Amino acid sequence: MEKIKCDTEAVDSSIKSIFSERGDLDFAEQLWCKMKCVSSYQELIACFTLVLESRECGEIQPWIHHGSGSLLSKLIQQSYHGKMEAVSLTGITPVQMLLEIGLDKMKKDYVSFFIAVTQKYGRWT
């Protein structure tokens, strides 16, 4: 029984070390961590409006991973060059934007996971 407990603790420890939060979250990924629990459509619109207006006015200088595919990431990257296309936060657009940043984060999390496993065990299989 003691061996099973030790094995379980070892597995739990390995899982926690592999699935630990990445330290290189960009602005959109950090925003996802805050916004994934919004409680209403109006709150979602308010959050995105605040972010976009703050960036447009230069109040925030967010960092985005190169190659991020979400609309929000693209808008922020456009703003680095002094131009940011207007986006209407109506209909499904705000929900789609939230889902896109969540999917981008999930893709980067999985890449990080597979790299960690490969480094720890030499290969993935």
Tab-separated table of C-alpha atoms in Angstrom:
chain	number	residue	atom	x	y	z
A	1	MET	CA	0.000	0.000	0.000
A	2	GLU	CA	2.869	2.374	0.830
A	3	LYS	CA	4.458	1.791	-2.609
A	4	ILE	CA	1.192	2.703	-4.341
A	5	LYS	CA	0.993	5.909	-2.312
A	6	CYS	CA	4.595	6.807	-3.247
A	7	ASP	CA	3.930	6.033	-6.920
A	8	THR	CA	0.780	8.151	-6.871
A	9	GLU	CA	2.637	11.051	-5.288
A	10	ALA	CA	5.394	10.741	-7.909
A	11	VAL	CA	2.845	10.794	-10.734
A	12	ASP	CA	1.033	13.770	-9.187
A	13	SER	CA	4.329	15.622	-8.841
A	14	SER	CA	5.273	14.888	-12.464
A	15	ILE	CA	1.891	16.070	-13.728
A	16	LYS	CA	2.113	19.295	-11.724
A	17	SER	CA	5.621	20.004	-13.001
A	18	ILE	CA	4.632	19.357	-16.627
A	19	PHE	CA	1.358	21.279	-16.464
A	20	SER	CA	2.672	24.259	-14.534
A	21	GLU	CA	1.658	27.689	-15.793
A	22	ARG	CA	3.923	28.975	-18.534
A	23	GLY	CA	5.982	31.976	-17.577
A	24	ASP	CA	5.911	33.607	-21.008
A	25	LEU	CA	2.241	34.565	-21.276
A	26	ASP	CA	1.713	37.513	-23.577
A	27	PHE	CA	-0.902	40.217	-23.037
A	28	ALA	CA	-3.710	38.341	-24.821
A	29	GLU	CA	-3.042	35.148	-22.857
A	30	GLN	CA	-3.000	37.056	-19.567
A	31	LEU	CA	-6.220	38.750	-20.625
A	32	TRP	CA	-7.740	35.323	-21.303
A	33	CYS	CA	-6.858	34.239	-17.763
A	34	LYS	CA	-8.782	37.255	-16.433
A	35	MET	CA	-11.684	37.242	-18.898
A	36	LYS	CA	-12.477	33.536	-19.155
A	37	CYS	CA	-14.927	33.918	-16.289
A	38	VAL	CA	-16.813	37.019	-17.452
A	39	SER	CA	-20.418	36.732	-16.403
A	40	SER	CA	-22.204	38.646	-19.146
A	41	TYR	CA	-22.028	39.761	-22.751
A	42	GLN	CA	-22.017	43.391	-21.595
A	43	GLU	CA	-19.020	42.730	-19.355
A	44	LEU	CA	-17.215	41.122	-22.283
A	45	ILE	CA	-17.844	44.167	-24.469
A	46	ALA	CA	-16.757	46.518	-21.674
A	47	CYS	CA	-13.461	44.645	-21.199
A	48	PHE	CA	-12.584	44.598	-24.897
A	49	THR	CA	-13.618	48.247	-25.277
A	50	LEU	CA	-11.355	49.239	-22.403
A	51	VAL	CA	-8.417	47.281	-23.842
A	52	LEU	CA	-8.820	48.620	-27.383
A	53	GLU	CA	-9.369	52.229	-26.316
A	54	SER	CA	-6.443	52.067	-23.875
A	55	ARG	CA	-4.161	50.744	-26.591
A	56	GLU	CA	-5.386	53.268	-29.134
A	57	CYS	CA	-4.667	56.139	-26.695
A	58	GLY	CA	-1.250	54.691	-25.849
A	59	GLU	CA	-2.165	54.096	-22.202
A	60	ILE	CA	-1.003	50.486	-22.408
A	61	GLN	CA	1.919	48.962	-24.315
A	62	PRO	CA	0.987	45.268	-24.491
A	63	TRP	CA	3.429	42.624	-25.643
A	64	ILE	CA	2.109	39.936	-28.013
A	65	HIS	CA	3.854	36.746	-29.161
A	66	HIS	CA	4.906	36.893	-32.789
A	67	GLY	CA	2.570	34.706	-34.818
A	68	SER	CA	-0.432	34.930	-32.494
A	69	GLY	CA	-3.502	34.395	-34.635
A	70	SER	CA	-6.346	35.980	-32.687
A	71	LEU	CA	-8.076	39.136	-33.902
A	72	LEU	CA	-7.105	40.928	-30.689
A	73	SER	CA	-3.436	39.997	-31.162
A	74	LYS	CA	-3.536	41.179	-34.770
A	75	LEU	CA	-5.116	44.489	-33.740
A	76	ILE	CA	-2.452	45.030	-31.096
A	77	GLN	CA	0.300	44.145	-33.566
A	78	GLN	CA	-1.201	46.613	-36.056
A	79	SER	CA	-1.098	49.290	-33.371
A	80	TYR	CA	2.685	48.858	-33.101
A	81	HIS	CA	2.819	50.440	-36.587
A	82	GLY	CA	0.450	53.271	-35.713
A	83	LYS	CA	-2.616	51.793	-37.345
A	84	MET	CA	-5.338	49.672	-35.836
A	85	GLU	CA	-8.411	48.806	-37.853
A	86	ALA	CA	-11.757	49.558	-36.260
A	87	VAL	CA	-13.662	46.577	-34.912
A	88	SER	CA	-17.342	46.637	-34.114
A	89	LEU	CA	-17.893	44.889	-30.783
A	90	THR	CA	-21.377	43.714	-31.721
A	91	GLY	CA	-22.980	40.379	-32.496
A	92	ILE	CA	-20.739	37.404	-31.936
A	93	THR	CA	-17.493	39.345	-32.440
A	94	PRO	CA	-16.666	39.793	-28.724
A	95	VAL	CA	-17.368	36.112	-28.000
A	96	GLN	CA	-15.319	35.080	-31.024
A	97	MET	CA	-12.441	37.304	-29.884
A	98	LEU	CA	-12.477	35.707	-26.430
A	99	LEU	CA	-12.543	32.204	-27.894
A	100	GLU	CA	-9.682	33.025	-30.256
A	101	ILE	CA	-7.385	34.208	-27.484
A	102	GLY	CA	-8.309	31.107	-25.468
A	103	LEU	CA	-7.506	28.819	-28.404
A	104	ASP	CA	-4.223	30.643	-29.035
A	105	LYS	CA	-3.277	30.150	-25.389
A	106	MET	CA	-4.259	26.492	-25.480
A	107	LYS	CA	-2.113	25.885	-28.592
A	108	LYS	CA	0.903	27.497	-26.941
A	109	ASP	CA	0.256	25.534	-23.735
A	110	TYR	CA	0.251	22.242	-25.654
A	111	VAL	CA	3.419	23.136	-27.559
A	112	SER	CA	5.078	23.986	-24.250
A	113	PHE	CA	3.824	20.706	-22.749
A	114	PHE	CA	5.194	18.598	-25.613
A	115	ILE	CA	8.539	20.388	-25.489
A	116	ALA	CA	8.750	19.780	-21.723
A	117	VAL	CA	7.916	16.085	-22.151
A	118	THR	CA	10.450	15.728	-24.958
A	119	GLN	CA	13.152	17.416	-22.890
A	120	LYS	CA	12.361	15.288	-19.855
A	121	TYR	CA	12.040	11.919	-21.585
A	122	GLY	CA	14.018	12.420	-24.789
A	123	ARG	CA	11.096	11.880	-27.180
A	124	TRP	CA	7.329	11.792	-27.336
A	125	THR	CA	5.794	8.304	-27.616
